[in-house]
């Protein structure tokens, strides 16, 4: 998902040239490119889905093959029935949504009804349906079902589950549903929760702010729609037949952990091969120019992210651009299929389709290939991906990736810093999605704060070092399920122990920092030898410590750059020079994006302000304007 600040960023994207030439990414850090070829298959799905547009329903049936990859015998299964989030107002999802932005209920509710669940064996099939526990005591939510097993599944043993189900699609809401004859079909089948190595199931109801977590496997899905409908789905088409007024399209994709699809009788198609991947943009009539912009974003970001985070391993990528009436379907990631957004009339200077497309594409790594638990640690997908988005947008459009209007150059990263600051003392970045007090703090901390933190590490320790840390992390944990410790370890192995401790404090302990120029002294002079002396006192407030640069500025305009390791609460810099000390600036290159208070980063001996407003102050000002424009 994109954050709400996408809108703000795009609003600020004024005056950038309409079609900047793609910037070739710099030479990537030298990675070991012997990447894992495949995931460890745990849950394979063979499904057939038949769409009936007259009733907005989908009948599904097929087989789920489960291998007990854990170390413990299994006595139960957990199935996510996430379409039931839209069953009525009593679901966990809808109750959490009340009062939030866009909290209207869908016009038509949706649901998934499990018709068959049976354990296949040599002697037949054992019906599990009567024992399914749809909800827990005192709960009304029906998205997280427990299935007791009649007998244990031993470690290493596999079973086949026969399933049949009926989906009633809701009117389009939160990235799922229908609008007229348009269908965006996500979270539509009974899906096994993630089986952890110790044999426990990481299962949870569909929360409003949290997303998904599942095991890798092969999805073999045949989608059956009326003739005239165009289908877009996870994985390549391996078989297509048209007969009896129906189109049947079979999509097969290995090494993924979800499957989503769209069908519409009005899809237009734009196709291109990008970096040996068959890219298909599905878009409504009248969106030709926007579709070309979506494709331009893929042309830049697909090879860029592949260099940074390890090669995109799939043959296909589908970008779904819903029409304005179905924009709730926009801005979502599924394996090899993403949805983007922006109205048909979006002017070239407003970079909304580019930003959302680049963001959702980044999720192919931060969610898709590095399959973290999004409910427990949302910052690991949305936060790092927000950094990946700002990094790619910056590489593509330069420092004015957000705005170059009025002679200002304002980066996407600077906006993330200002947005993230607003929640830093409220609660920790690294916590479960359902633990956040509000959607606003979730957006500020999970998305913006994480992105600004990583950008700060890039500023302080070098972009190459951070690219190396993230690149090692994404390569090592490709097709795997790392947690925060693995991320912190990757930073430690490249940036060192002090940096990783800082990262940990920033993520888990509401860590903050404010560097300030506090006291400047210039002794009466000059001394008999013609020299001037004085000093500058620089403070570090807060709990985080970064090495920082300090510029000492002389009365003749010359500057002397000092470096402070950031240890201790303060440091006094002595001045001896041919001219008197006039002022000092801490962090003159604005490397520490998370510096809480920018206004105190400079001072002069006579107490006068140092002149030009700084980039982050301007970012704060424009954020205010933009927030007023888009409302609460
Ligand atoms: Zn996202």
XYZ file of C-alpha atoms and ligand atoms in Angstrom:
633
model
C 0.000 0.000 0.000
C 1.158 3.554 -0.485
C 1.069 5.899 2.484
C -1.274 8.870 2.710
C 1.759 11.054 2.176
C 1.880 9.858 -1.402
C -0.923 12.287 -2.081
C 0.969 15.063 -0.381
C 4.173 14.237 -2.183
C 2.371 14.204 -5.498
C 0.666 17.512 -4.770
C 4.082 18.959 -4.152
C 5.401 17.564 -7.382
C 5.149 20.779 -9.264
C 7.296 22.008 -12.075
C 9.264 18.836 -12.633
C 9.814 18.221 -16.311
C 7.181 16.050 -17.917
C 9.420 13.312 -19.256
C 12.848 13.388 -17.730
C 15.277 11.005 -19.365
C 15.794 7.855 -17.294
C 18.898 8.201 -15.185
C 21.197 5.237 -15.407
C 21.771 3.986 -11.887
C 25.323 4.320 -10.660
C 27.481 1.241 -10.472
C 25.907 -1.032 -7.882
C 27.890 -2.310 -4.960
C 29.533 -5.576 -5.947
C 27.149 -8.233 -4.662
C 27.447 -11.943 -4.825
C 24.712 -12.581 -7.386
C 24.436 -16.302 -6.734
C 20.866 -15.846 -5.574
C 18.509 -18.531 -4.357
C 16.653 -19.822 -7.414
C 13.579 -21.015 -5.610
C 11.642 -20.773 -2.414
C 11.053 -23.678 -0.109
C 7.554 -24.819 -1.145
C 5.205 -25.193 1.798
C 1.714 -24.390 0.526
C 0.717 -25.069 -3.093
C -2.682 -24.062 -4.442
C -4.452 -25.541 -7.478
C -7.678 -23.622 -7.884
C -10.369 -22.904 -10.428
C -12.281 -19.630 -10.098
C -15.499 -19.011 -12.008
C -16.810 -15.458 -12.141
C -20.520 -14.730 -12.429
C -20.891 -10.993 -13.083
C -24.701 -11.188 -12.785
C -24.381 -11.907 -9.061
C -20.864 -10.478 -8.493
C -19.865 -13.874 -7.211
C -16.986 -16.262 -7.715
C -17.192 -19.990 -7.250
C -13.886 -21.551 -6.363
C -12.692 -25.089 -5.911
C -9.483 -27.046 -5.921
C -6.721 -28.437 -3.783
C -4.282 -27.047 -1.247
C -1.132 -29.095 -0.821
C 0.528 -28.519 2.536
C 3.927 -29.791 3.551
C 4.704 -29.668 7.232
C 8.022 -27.848 6.920
C 8.154 -27.231 10.652
C 9.924 -29.240 13.327
C 6.746 -30.176 15.176
C 3.721 -32.384 14.425
C 0.633 -30.390 13.419
C -2.631 -30.917 15.276
C -4.499 -28.005 13.759
C -4.549 -25.700 10.751
C -5.405 -22.026 10.536
C -7.199 -20.689 7.491
C -7.530 -17.014 6.645
C -10.938 -16.168 5.187
C -10.155 -12.517 4.654
C -13.054 -11.692 2.352
C -15.196 -11.985 5.497
C -13.653 -8.678 6.592
C -16.366 -7.186 4.376
C -19.202 -9.406 5.612
C -20.763 -6.822 7.896
C -19.872 -3.998 10.254
C -18.873 -6.376 13.043
C -15.660 -7.697 11.475
C -12.399 -6.720 13.128
C -11.450 -4.880 9.954
C -14.621 -2.788 9.785
C -14.670 -2.047 13.527
C -11.074 -0.797 13.385
C -11.904 1.237 10.314
C -14.682 3.259 11.940
C -13.728 6.871 12.375
C -10.726 6.603 10.116
C -10.309 8.135 6.745
C -12.781 6.818 4.197
C -14.586 4.807 6.831
C -17.822 4.359 4.910
C -18.984 0.780 4.643
C -19.118 -0.734 1.166
C -22.450 -0.279 -0.606
C -22.668 -4.063 -0.965
C -21.094 -6.355 1.594
C -18.970 -9.308 0.543
C -18.103 -12.664 2.088
C -16.508 -16.035 1.566
C -18.503 -19.180 2.339
C -16.501 -22.338 2.715
C -18.526 -25.130 1.083
C -16.073 -27.960 1.332
C -12.932 -28.671 3.340
C -11.751 -32.252 3.306
C -8.524 -34.040 4.061
C -7.711 -36.366 1.192
C -6.262 -39.758 2.015
C -5.672 -43.110 0.342
C -9.039 -44.320 1.572
C -11.070 -41.279 0.539
C -11.586 -37.840 1.945
C -12.323 -36.888 5.514
C -14.723 -33.965 5.907
C -13.226 -31.222 8.094
C -15.983 -28.680 7.552
C -18.075 -29.568 10.642
C -15.096 -28.973 12.930
C -14.066 -25.569 11.515
C -14.105 -22.926 14.256
C -15.017 -19.752 12.423
C -14.687 -17.488 15.393
C -13.329 -17.451 18.877
C -15.492 -16.982 21.980
C -16.870 -13.436 22.299
C -15.698 -12.611 18.791
C -17.763 -11.778 15.760
C -14.891 -11.715 13.287
C -14.853 -14.588 10.775
C -11.546 -13.999 9.002
C -9.297 -16.346 10.991
C -10.566 -19.912 11.287
C -9.146 -22.804 13.288
C -9.342 -26.298 11.858
C -8.615 -29.124 14.321
C -7.084 -32.140 12.600
C -8.321 -35.703 13.095
C -4.737 -36.936 13.172
C -1.306 -35.347 13.362
C 0.703 -34.309 10.346
C 4.281 -35.314 11.109
C 7.236 -33.065 10.266
C 8.091 -33.554 6.599
C 4.716 -35.142 5.820
C 2.375 -33.632 3.209
C -1.395 -33.535 2.971
C -3.930 -32.453 0.377
C -6.966 -30.428 1.326
C -9.917 -30.334 -1.008
C -11.677 -26.990 -0.915
C -14.747 -25.424 -2.454
C -15.988 -21.942 -1.672
C -18.266 -19.147 -2.836
C -17.211 -15.526 -2.809
C -19.679 -12.690 -2.820
C -17.583 -9.738 -3.951
C -18.213 -6.468 -2.115
C -18.647 -3.228 -3.993
C -15.104 -1.959 -4.309
C -13.651 -1.284 -0.865
C -10.084 -1.315 0.390
C -8.552 -2.807 -2.771
C -11.080 -5.614 -3.220
C -14.425 -5.886 -4.986
C -16.337 -4.808 -8.035
C -17.394 -1.564 -9.682
C -19.791 -2.178 -12.547
C -18.163 -4.938 -14.585
C -14.698 -4.282 -13.106
C -13.335 -6.839 -10.645
C -10.299 -6.636 -8.402
C -10.050 -9.999 -6.733
C -7.710 -10.143 -3.740
C -7.951 -12.213 -0.527
C -10.512 -14.347 -2.296
C -9.659 -17.947 -1.401
C -9.215 -19.876 1.864
C -5.558 -19.317 2.570
C -3.360 -21.134 5.044
C -1.719 -18.960 7.667
C 2.056 -19.029 7.794
C 3.539 -22.128 9.430
C 6.481 -21.048 11.575
C 9.552 -23.305 11.943
C 8.515 -24.294 15.474
C 5.165 -25.631 14.278
C 3.056 -22.690 15.465
C 0.817 -20.858 13.038
C 1.304 -17.107 12.563
C -2.381 -16.407 12.110
C -4.409 -13.278 12.733
C -7.705 -11.755 11.756
C -7.699 -9.276 8.898
C -6.863 -6.040 10.713
C -7.512 -2.718 9.093
C -3.900 -1.563 9.198
C -2.117 -4.864 8.790
C -1.471 -6.875 5.721
C -0.318 -10.379 5.066
C 2.114 -13.158 5.845
C 2.188 -16.550 4.194
C 4.351 -19.412 3.049
C 5.784 -19.691 -0.424
C 4.452 -22.187 -2.906
C 3.204 -22.720 -6.434
C -0.118 -21.274 -7.496
C -1.872 -22.958 -10.409
C -5.102 -21.040 -10.945
C -7.599 -21.282 -13.793
C -9.768 -18.196 -14.087
C -13.063 -18.664 -15.892
C -14.818 -15.454 -17.007
C -17.381 -14.495 -19.659
C -16.023 -14.011 -23.178
C -15.044 -10.396 -23.709
C -13.460 -10.015 -20.275
C -9.729 -9.330 -20.100
C -7.933 -11.026 -17.214
C -4.821 -9.914 -15.371
C -3.390 -12.215 -12.711
C -0.366 -13.372 -10.776
C 1.992 -15.401 -12.979
C 2.119 -16.006 -16.714
C -0.712 -17.468 -18.809
C 0.168 -21.074 -19.616
C -3.119 -22.034 -21.255
C -6.004 -20.068 -22.715
C -9.241 -21.387 -24.174
C -12.357 -19.669 -25.387
C -15.491 -21.775 -25.739
C -19.176 -21.672 -24.899
C -19.137 -17.942 -24.320
C -16.418 -18.245 -21.650
C -12.697 -17.548 -21.487
C -10.571 -19.861 -19.369
C -7.094 -18.642 -18.551
C -4.672 -20.741 -16.558
C -1.924 -18.908 -14.669
C 0.917 -20.791 -12.981
C 3.528 -19.150 -10.790
C 6.026 -20.789 -8.468
C 7.882 -19.109 -5.576
C 5.109 -16.746 -4.513
C 2.885 -16.472 -1.448
C -0.329 -14.989 -2.771
C -2.432 -14.791 -5.885
C -4.647 -11.919 -7.042
C -6.462 -11.198 -10.264
C -8.582 -8.679 -12.072
C -11.169 -9.052 -14.812
C -12.955 -6.350 -16.758
C -14.619 -6.224 -20.140
C -13.088 -2.819 -20.804
C -9.389 -3.265 -20.052
C -6.990 -1.736 -22.539
C -3.536 -3.268 -22.713
C -0.078 -1.770 -23.093
C 2.743 -4.297 -23.287
C 6.519 -4.047 -23.300
C 9.530 -6.112 -22.431
C 11.540 -4.462 -19.663
C 14.738 -6.066 -18.459
C 13.603 -9.455 -19.851
C 10.276 -9.239 -18.031
C 6.975 -9.156 -19.942
C 5.250 -6.094 -18.531
C 1.556 -5.550 -19.103
C -0.258 -2.358 -18.132
C -4.047 -2.786 -17.859
C -5.823 0.560 -18.033
C -9.223 2.083 -18.802
C -10.126 3.875 -22.025
C -8.912 7.441 -22.017
C -5.923 6.628 -19.809
C -3.406 6.083 -22.634
C -1.088 8.877 -21.509
C -1.259 7.711 -17.885
C -0.545 4.115 -18.920
C 2.594 5.298 -20.722
C 3.656 7.057 -17.520
C 3.070 3.863 -15.502
C 5.233 2.010 -18.009
C 7.953 4.686 -17.854
C 8.060 4.237 -14.075
C 8.462 0.458 -14.507
C 11.153 1.002 -17.142
C 13.178 2.937 -14.615
C 12.411 1.161 -11.365
C 12.421 -2.513 -12.406
C 16.095 -2.609 -13.466
C 17.004 -0.156 -10.703
C 15.467 -2.239 -7.910
C 16.857 -5.443 -9.472
C 20.371 -4.025 -9.206
C 19.830 -2.845 -5.692
C 17.893 -5.726 -4.148
C 18.609 -8.717 -6.365
C 17.168 -9.593 -9.722
C 13.370 -9.713 -10.138
C 12.971 -13.462 -10.665
C 9.636 -13.708 -12.458
C 8.870 -13.607 -16.188
C 5.859 -11.315 -15.921
C 4.683 -8.163 -14.199
C 1.141 -6.809 -14.487
C 0.295 -3.225 -13.528
C -3.418 -2.627 -12.965
C -4.575 0.972 -13.253
C -8.226 1.157 -12.122
C -10.574 3.807 -13.439
C -11.470 6.723 -11.186
C -14.704 5.101 -9.968
C -12.704 2.094 -8.747
C -9.750 3.963 -7.298
C -10.146 2.057 -4.005
C -8.558 -0.811 -5.948
C -5.443 1.277 -6.544
C -2.181 1.169 -4.639
C -1.715 -2.468 -3.706
C 0.892 -5.159 -4.147
C 0.561 -8.851 -4.944
C 3.203 -11.174 -6.387
C 3.870 -10.167 -10.023
C 0.760 -7.967 -9.966
C 0.480 -4.449 -8.608
C -2.262 -1.856 -8.706
C -1.499 1.813 -9.121
C -3.635 4.933 -9.122
C -4.244 8.464 -10.388
C -7.081 10.092 -12.333
C -6.902 10.204 -16.148
C -6.337 13.952 -16.103
C -3.319 13.918 -13.757
C -1.015 16.606 -15.180
C 2.527 15.526 -16.048
C 3.891 17.718 -13.243
C 1.915 15.803 -10.608
C 3.872 12.604 -10.191
C 1.158 10.488 -8.575
C 1.111 7.564 -11.061
C 4.922 7.418 -11.051
C 5.230 7.482 -7.264
C 2.534 4.869 -6.652
C 3.841 2.596 -9.416
C 7.413 2.828 -8.119
C 6.171 2.231 -4.566
C 4.111 -0.846 -5.390
C 6.855 -2.241 -7.603
C 9.279 -1.994 -4.654
C 6.963 -4.317 -2.745
C 7.955 -7.115 -5.127
C 11.060 -7.198 -2.910
C 9.803 -5.854 0.421
C 6.863 -8.213 0.874
C 7.161 -10.423 -2.216
C 10.683 -11.801 -2.149
C 11.569 -10.855 1.426
C 8.385 -12.169 2.981
C 8.303 -10.579 6.426
C 5.418 -10.805 8.878
C 3.521 -7.666 7.891
C 1.137 -7.835 10.821
C 3.895 -8.123 13.443
C 6.466 -5.792 11.819
C 4.842 -3.545 9.232
C 7.929 -1.308 9.066
C 9.880 -4.190 7.521
C 7.792 -4.045 4.365
C 6.129 -0.620 4.211
C 8.936 1.311 5.887
C 11.887 -0.098 3.991
C 9.831 0.006 0.823
C 9.085 3.674 1.448
C 12.839 4.239 1.547
C 13.218 2.185 -1.651
C 10.560 4.394 -3.241
C 12.222 7.660 -2.234
C 15.618 6.296 -3.255
C 14.375 5.229 -6.702
C 12.418 8.459 -7.232
C 15.501 10.427 -6.237
C 17.691 8.427 -8.638
C 15.145 8.946 -11.412
C 14.160 12.578 -10.915
C 16.968 13.942 -8.768
C 16.705 15.980 -5.603
C 13.587 17.680 -6.885
C 11.705 14.385 -6.905
C 8.953 15.993 -4.895
C 9.083 19.594 -5.997
C 11.265 22.016 -7.845
C 8.678 24.777 -7.874
C 9.484 28.371 -6.952
C 13.173 27.706 -7.221
C 13.036 25.230 -4.360
C 14.368 21.760 -4.554
C 12.508 19.476 -2.227
C 13.107 15.775 -2.095
C 10.682 12.995 -1.334
C 13.080 12.006 1.477
C 12.844 15.448 3.127
C 9.072 15.173 3.173
C 9.288 11.747 4.805
C 11.539 13.245 7.481
C 9.086 15.982 8.355
C 6.105 13.624 8.306
C 7.918 11.051 10.455
C 8.877 13.660 13.055
C 5.232 14.180 13.898
C 4.834 10.815 15.586
C 8.281 10.119 16.976
C 7.487 10.643 20.683
C 4.114 8.897 20.516
C 4.997 5.246 20.048
C 7.641 2.919 18.639
C 8.181 2.291 14.938
C 8.802 -1.416 15.485
C 5.494 -2.764 16.734
C 2.546 -4.734 15.402
C 0.214 -2.993 12.979
C -2.739 -3.565 15.276
C -0.882 -1.920 18.190
C -0.762 1.545 16.645
C -3.010 4.130 18.262
C -4.139 5.645 14.984
C -3.837 5.365 11.248
C -2.042 8.708 11.266
C 0.723 7.516 13.595
C 0.941 4.259 11.672
C 1.563 6.240 8.472
C 4.019 8.637 10.113
C 6.076 5.989 11.879
C 5.863 2.849 9.749
C 6.296 4.631 6.434
C 7.855 8.045 6.913
C 9.954 7.612 10.044
C 11.483 4.350 8.788
C 12.284 5.900 5.407
C 13.799 9.018 7.014
C 15.880 6.872 9.381
C 17.353 4.811 6.567
C 17.950 7.986 4.546
C 19.780 9.382 7.581
C 22.047 6.331 7.704
C 22.683 6.845 3.978
C 23.522 10.503 4.623
C 25.808 9.818 7.569
C 27.485 6.530 6.578
C 27.196 6.874 2.802
C 24.623 5.756 0.272
C 26.858 2.933 -0.890
C 27.112 1.501 2.613
C 23.346 1.537 3.090
C 22.798 0.096 -0.401
C 25.216 -2.655 0.560
C 23.444 -3.342 3.886
C 19.983 -3.445 2.305
C 21.258 -5.331 -0.728
C 22.885 -7.983 1.451
C 19.699 -8.268 3.493
C 17.425 -8.688 0.464
C 19.754 -11.198 -1.179
C 20.379 -13.268 1.926
C 16.698 -13.408 2.831
C 15.280 -13.774 -0.672
C 12.383 -16.260 -0.538
C 12.649 -16.227 3.236
C 10.921 -14.681 6.257
C 13.360 -12.507 8.246
C 12.492 -10.380 11.267
C 13.881 -7.080 12.619
C 16.986 -8.755 14.034
C 18.078 -9.883 10.580
C 17.734 -6.314 9.297
C 19.691 -4.881 12.235
C 22.361 -7.576 11.749
C 22.725 -6.633 8.084
C 23.274 -3.004 9.057
C 25.779 -4.061 11.710
C 27.808 -6.174 9.304
C 28.297 -3.187 6.979
C 28.011 -0.070 9.167
C 29.311 -1.441 12.448
C 28.042 -2.010 15.941
C 27.458 1.617 16.879
C 25.251 2.209 13.837
C 23.219 -0.938 14.442
C 22.649 0.062 18.086
C 21.420 3.436 16.866
C 19.100 1.767 14.374
C 17.711 -0.506 17.072
C 17.078 2.415 19.441
C 15.397 4.396 16.700
C 13.099 1.535 15.749
C 12.261 0.023 19.127
C 12.750 2.779 21.713
C 11.263 5.914 20.160
C 14.831 7.140 19.681
C 15.262 10.760 18.661
C 18.012 13.301 18.267
C 18.461 17.047 18.079
C 21.819 18.609 17.314
C 22.087 22.251 18.290
C 24.597 25.070 18.150
C 24.273 26.476 21.650
C 26.984 28.930 22.635
C 29.394 30.849 20.424
C 32.223 32.933 21.730
C 34.696 35.157 19.957
C 37.448 36.548 22.186
C 38.386 40.185 21.886
C 41.200 40.427 19.483
C 43.199 40.054 17.515
C 46.057 38.670 19.612
C 49.500 40.252 19.126
C 50.331 37.619 16.503
C 47.241 38.661 14.530
C 45.184 35.581 15.327
C 41.616 35.389 16.656
C 40.314 32.862 19.120
C 36.914 31.691 20.295
C 34.781 28.592 20.571
C 31.527 26.937 19.549
C 29.504 24.671 21.820
C 27.471 22.012 20.020
C 24.971 19.821 21.848
C 23.423 16.465 21.068
C 20.030 16.069 22.700
C 17.983 12.905 22.613
C 18.842 9.215 22.628
C 20.296 8.649 19.162
C 23.887 9.330 18.229
C 25.228 9.941 14.752
C 28.625 11.255 13.725
C 28.075 14.800 12.545
C 29.900 17.599 10.735
C 30.233 21.087 12.112
C 31.153 24.137 10.008
C 32.901 26.966 11.805
C 32.402 30.146 9.783
C 34.877 33.024 10.024
C 34.213 36.743 9.689
C 36.028 36.721 6.329
C 33.563 34.137 5.009
C 35.932 31.177 5.099
C 34.733 27.904 6.593
C 36.477 25.204 8.554
C 34.775 21.798 8.656
C 35.065 19.755 11.832
C 33.771 16.305 12.568
C 32.257 15.077 15.822
C 31.733 11.369 16.493
C 28.498 12.270 18.294
C 29.628 10.634 21.530
C 28.689 12.428 24.733
C 26.123 15.169 25.193
C 28.192 18.069 23.903
C 31.445 19.124 22.334
C 33.180 22.471 22.410
C 35.168 23.383 19.289
C 38.028 25.759 19.839
C 38.701 28.447 17.240
C 42.060 29.936 16.274
C 42.210 31.664 12.938
C 43.277 34.613 10.837
C 39.788 36.035 11.208
C 37.277 36.133 14.031
C 34.721 33.328 14.478
C 31.362 34.546 13.231
C 29.104 31.505 13.410
C 28.691 27.753 13.303
C 26.425 25.257 11.544
C 25.945 21.699 12.753
C 25.100 19.131 10.062
C 25.563 21.632 7.216
C 24.807 19.026 4.516
C 21.577 17.995 6.273
C 22.668 14.366 6.390
C 20.761 13.732 9.605
C 17.271 13.906 8.183
C 15.812 12.869 11.527
C 17.329 15.841 13.396
C 14.252 16.893 15.355
C 14.741 20.647 15.417
C 16.411 22.231 12.404
C 16.051 25.828 13.533
C 18.795 25.469 16.174
C 21.387 23.994 13.820
C 23.054 27.310 13.247
C 24.053 30.300 15.273
C 26.158 33.433 15.081
C 28.361 35.113 17.630
C 26.208 38.240 17.607
C 23.020 36.156 17.860
C 21.694 37.129 14.426
C 20.064 34.444 12.304
C 22.191 32.888 9.639
C 19.974 33.788 6.728
C 18.553 31.333 4.253
C 15.831 28.977 5.449
C 16.915 25.418 5.264
C 15.470 22.688 3.112
C 13.730 20.825 5.916
C 12.100 23.990 7.236
C 10.720 24.595 3.783
C 9.558 20.995 3.685
C 7.684 21.556 6.949
C 6.056 24.651 5.522
C 4.934 22.910 2.353
C 3.734 19.905 4.321
C 1.419 22.224 6.240
C 0.057 23.643 3.016
C -0.431 20.213 1.519
C -2.047 18.796 4.650
C -4.534 21.653 4.548
C -5.197 20.820 0.915
C -5.936 17.119 1.489
C -7.681 17.450 4.841
C -7.222 15.342 7.968
Zn 3.234 -0.017 0.473
